[in-house]
PDB file of N, CA and C in Angstrom:
ATOM      1  N   MET A   2       0.843  -1.163   0.000  1.00  0.00           N
ATOM      2  CA  MET A   2       0.000   0.000   0.000  1.00  0.00           C
ATOM      3  C   MET A   2       0.896   1.236   0.000  1.00  0.00           C
ATOM      4  N   ARG A   3       0.481   2.260  -0.697  1.00  0.00           N
ATOM      5  CA  ARG A   3       1.203   3.528  -0.696  1.00  0.00           C
ATOM      6  C   ARG A   3       0.582   4.423   0.372  1.00  0.00           C
ATOM      7  N   ILE A   4       1.419   4.926   1.267  1.00  0.00           N
ATOM      8  CA  ILE A   4       0.949   5.711   2.402  1.00  0.00           C
ATOM      9  C   ILE A   4       1.705   7.030   2.449  1.00  0.00           C
ATOM     10  N   GLY A   5       0.978   8.129   2.620  1.00  0.00           N
ATOM     11  CA  GLY A   5       1.566   9.448   2.811  1.00  0.00           C
ATOM     12  C   GLY A   5       1.298   9.916   4.230  1.00  0.00           C
ATOM     13  N   MET A   6       2.343  10.332   4.922  1.00  0.00           N
ATOM     14  CA  MET A   6       2.204  10.844   6.287  1.00  0.00           C
ATOM     15  C   MET A   6       2.674  12.290   6.298  1.00  0.00           C
ATOM     16  N   VAL A   7       1.931  13.156   6.984  1.00  0.00           N
ATOM     17  CA  VAL A   7       2.259  14.579   7.038  1.00  0.00           C
ATOM     18  C   VAL A   7       2.561  14.967   8.477  1.00  0.00           C
ATOM     19  N   CYS A   8       3.701  15.606   8.674  1.00  0.00           N
ATOM     20  CA  CYS A   8       4.090  16.094   9.997  1.00  0.00           C
ATOM     21  C   CYS A   8       4.025  17.618   9.980  1.00  0.00           C
ATOM     22  N   PRO A   9       3.296  18.228  10.914  1.00  0.00           N
ATOM     23  CA  PRO A   9       3.191  19.684  10.923  1.00  0.00           C
ATOM     24  C   PRO A   9       4.432  20.379  11.476  1.00  0.00           C
ATOM     25  N   TYR A  10       5.380  19.612  12.015  1.00  0.00           N
ATOM     26  CA  TYR A  10       6.568  20.190  12.636  1.00  0.00           C
ATOM     27  C   TYR A  10       7.811  19.827  11.836  1.00  0.00           C
ATOM     28  N   SER A  11       8.782  20.724  11.849  1.00  0.00           N
ATOM     29  CA  SER A  11      10.026  20.513  11.118  1.00  0.00           C
ATOM     30  C   SER A  11      10.832  19.379  11.741  1.00  0.00           C
ATOM     31  N   PHE A  12      11.512  18.623  10.892  1.00  0.00           N
ATOM     32  CA  PHE A  12      12.364  17.541  11.370  1.00  0.00           C
ATOM     33  C   PHE A  12      13.746  18.055  11.771  1.00  0.00           C
ATOM     34  N   ASP A  13      13.984  19.371  11.623  1.00  0.00           N
ATOM     35  CA  ASP A  13      15.257  19.961  12.039  1.00  0.00           C
ATOM     36  C   ASP A  13      15.416  19.946  13.556  1.00  0.00           C
ATOM     37  N   GLU A  14      14.292  20.028  14.277  1.00  0.00           N
ATOM     38  CA  GLU A  14      14.328  20.012  15.733  1.00  0.00           C
ATOM     39  C   GLU A  14      13.626  18.747  16.215  1.00  0.00           C
ATOM     40  N   PRO A  15      14.319  17.933  16.998  1.00  0.00           N
ATOM     41  CA  PRO A  15      13.706  16.683  17.448  1.00  0.00           C
ATOM     42  C   PRO A  15      12.530  16.930  18.384  1.00  0.00           C
ATOM     43  N   GLY A  16      11.541  16.077  18.276  1.00  0.00           N
ATOM     44  CA  GLY A  16      10.368  16.177  19.135  1.00  0.00           C
ATOM     45  C   GLY A  16       9.601  14.872  19.127  1.00  0.00           C
ATOM     46  N   GLY A  17       8.620  14.781  19.986  1.00  0.00           N
ATOM     47  CA  GLY A  17       7.844  13.555  20.115  1.00  0.00           C
ATOM     48  C   GLY A  17       7.025  13.219  18.888  1.00  0.00           C
ATOM     49  N   VAL A  18       6.416  14.238  18.276  1.00  0.00           N
ATOM     50  CA  VAL A  18       5.589  13.996  17.092  1.00  0.00           C
ATOM     51  C   VAL A  18       6.459  13.489  15.947  1.00  0.00           C
ATOM     52  N   GLN A  19       7.583  14.150  15.734  1.00  0.00           N
ATOM     53  CA  GLN A  19       8.481  13.741  14.659  1.00  0.00           C
ATOM     54  C   GLN A  19       8.980  12.311  14.881  1.00  0.00           C
ATOM     55  N   ALA A  20       9.361  12.004  16.111  1.00  0.00           N
ATOM     56  CA  ALA A  20       9.861  10.660  16.417  1.00  0.00           C
ATOM     57  C   ALA A  20       8.778   9.611  16.181  1.00  0.00           C
ATOM     58  N   HIS A  21       7.557   9.909  16.588  1.00  0.00           N
ATOM     59  CA  HIS A  21       6.460   8.955  16.410  1.00  0.00           C
ATOM     60  C   HIS A  21       6.194   8.699  14.927  1.00  0.00           C
ATOM     61  N   ILE A  22       6.169   9.756  14.130  1.00  0.00           N
ATOM     62  CA  ILE A  22       5.909   9.606  12.696  1.00  0.00           C
ATOM     63  C   ILE A  22       7.018   8.789  12.034  1.00  0.00           C
ATOM     64  N   LEU A  23       8.265   9.081  12.366  1.00  0.00           N
ATOM     65  CA  LEU A  23       9.373   8.334  11.762  1.00  0.00           C
ATOM     66  C   LEU A  23       9.371   6.877  12.208  1.00  0.00           C
ATOM     67  N   ASP A  24       9.060   6.628  13.475  1.00  0.00           N
ATOM     68  CA  ASP A  24       8.990   5.246  13.958  1.00  0.00           C
ATOM     69  C   ASP A  24       7.868   4.480  13.267  1.00  0.00           C
ATOM     70  N   LEU A  25       6.695   5.102  13.169  1.00  0.00           N
ATOM     71  CA  LEU A  25       5.558   4.448  12.523  1.00  0.00           C
ATOM     72  C   LEU A  25       5.848   4.191  11.049  1.00  0.00           C
ATOM     73  N   ALA A  26       6.474   5.160  10.383  1.00  0.00           N
ATOM     74  CA  ALA A  26       6.832   4.972   8.976  1.00  0.00           C
ATOM     75  C   ALA A  26       7.793   3.797   8.822  1.00  0.00           C
ATOM     76  N   GLY A  27       8.741   3.669   9.742  1.00  0.00           N
ATOM     77  CA  GLY A  27       9.683   2.556   9.691  1.00  0.00           C
ATOM     78  C   GLY A  27       9.003   1.204   9.855  1.00  0.00           C
ATOM     79  N   VAL A  28       8.047   1.130  10.768  1.00  0.00           N
ATOM     80  CA  VAL A  28       7.309  -0.119  10.976  1.00  0.00           C
ATOM     81  C   VAL A  28       6.492  -0.460   9.736  1.00  0.00           C
ATOM     82  N   LEU A  29       5.829   0.538   9.174  1.00  0.00           N
ATOM     83  CA  LEU A  29       5.013   0.301   7.979  1.00  0.00           C
ATOM     84  C   LEU A  29       5.881  -0.133   6.801  1.00  0.00           C
ATOM     85  N   ARG A  30       7.059   0.483   6.661  1.00  0.00           N
ATOM     86  CA  ARG A  30       7.982   0.069   5.594  1.00  0.00           C
ATOM     87  C   ARG A  30       8.440  -1.368   5.812  1.00  0.00           C
ATOM     88  N   GLY A  31       8.685  -1.708   7.060  1.00  0.00           N
ATOM     89  CA  GLY A  31       9.085  -3.075   7.387  1.00  0.00           C
ATOM     90  C   GLY A  31       8.018  -4.098   7.031  1.00  0.00           C
ATOM     91  N   ASP A  32       6.760  -3.665   7.036  1.00  0.00           N
ATOM     92  CA  ASP A  32       5.644  -4.537   6.656  1.00  0.00           C
ATOM     93  C   ASP A  32       5.425  -4.554   5.147  1.00  0.00           C
ATOM     94  N   GLY A  33       6.274  -3.825   4.395  1.00  0.00           N
ATOM     95  CA  GLY A  33       6.201  -3.869   2.944  1.00  0.00           C
ATOM     96  C   GLY A  33       5.451  -2.726   2.287  1.00  0.00           C
ATOM     97  N   HIS A  34       5.074  -1.711   3.054  1.00  0.00           N
ATOM     98  CA  HIS A  34       4.351  -0.577   2.483  1.00  0.00           C
ATOM     99  C   HIS A  34       5.329   0.462   1.934  1.00  0.00           C
ATOM    100  N   ASP A  35       4.869   1.239   0.974  1.00  0.00           N
ATOM    101  CA  ASP A  35       5.632   2.354   0.411  1.00  0.00           C
ATOM    102  C   ASP A  35       5.179   3.608   1.147  1.00  0.00           C
ATOM    103  N   VAL A  36       6.037   4.143   2.030  1.00  0.00           N
ATOM    104  CA  VAL A  36       5.651   5.259   2.896  1.00  0.00           C
ATOM    105  C   VAL A  36       6.458   6.494   2.536  1.00  0.00           C
ATOM    106  N   ARG A  37       5.767   7.615   2.401  1.00  0.00           N
ATOM    107  CA  ARG A  37       6.406   8.916   2.183  1.00  0.00           C
ATOM    108  C   ARG A  37       6.026   9.818   3.343  1.00  0.00           C
ATOM    109  N   VAL A  38       7.009  10.545   3.878  1.00  0.00           N
ATOM    110  CA  VAL A  38       6.771  11.461   4.990  1.00  0.00           C
ATOM    111  C   VAL A  38       7.027  12.881   4.500  1.00  0.00           C
ATOM    112  N   LEU A  39       6.051  13.750   4.704  1.00  0.00           N
ATOM    113  CA  LEU A  39       6.160  15.147   4.302  1.00  0.00           C
ATOM    114  C   LEU A  39       6.172  16.029   5.540  1.00  0.00           C
ATOM    115  N   GLY A  40       6.984  17.084   5.497  1.00  0.00           N
ATOM    116  CA  GLY A  40       7.039  18.032   6.601  1.00  0.00           C
ATOM    117  C   GLY A  40       7.555  19.366   6.101  1.00  0.00           C
ATOM    118  N   PRO A  41       7.412  20.404   6.912  1.00  0.00           N
ATOM    119  CA  PRO A  41       7.882  21.725   6.492  1.00  0.00           C
ATOM    120  C   PRO A  41       9.407  21.775   6.419  1.00  0.00           C
ATOM    121  N   ALA A  42       9.892  22.626   5.546  1.00  0.00           N
ATOM    122  CA  ALA A  42      11.343  22.784   5.388  1.00  0.00           C
ATOM    123  C   ALA A  42      11.836  23.970   6.180  1.00  0.00           C
TER     124      ALA A  42
END
């Protein structure tokens, strides 16, 4: 499955939301999904 995840916070500064999104994306990729994560620059 192709999945798009959007984070409202920049990945330049570590935080709980960013960590959760990246962890979840990693698990989904491990299950064989195509995951894209978008966030502000």
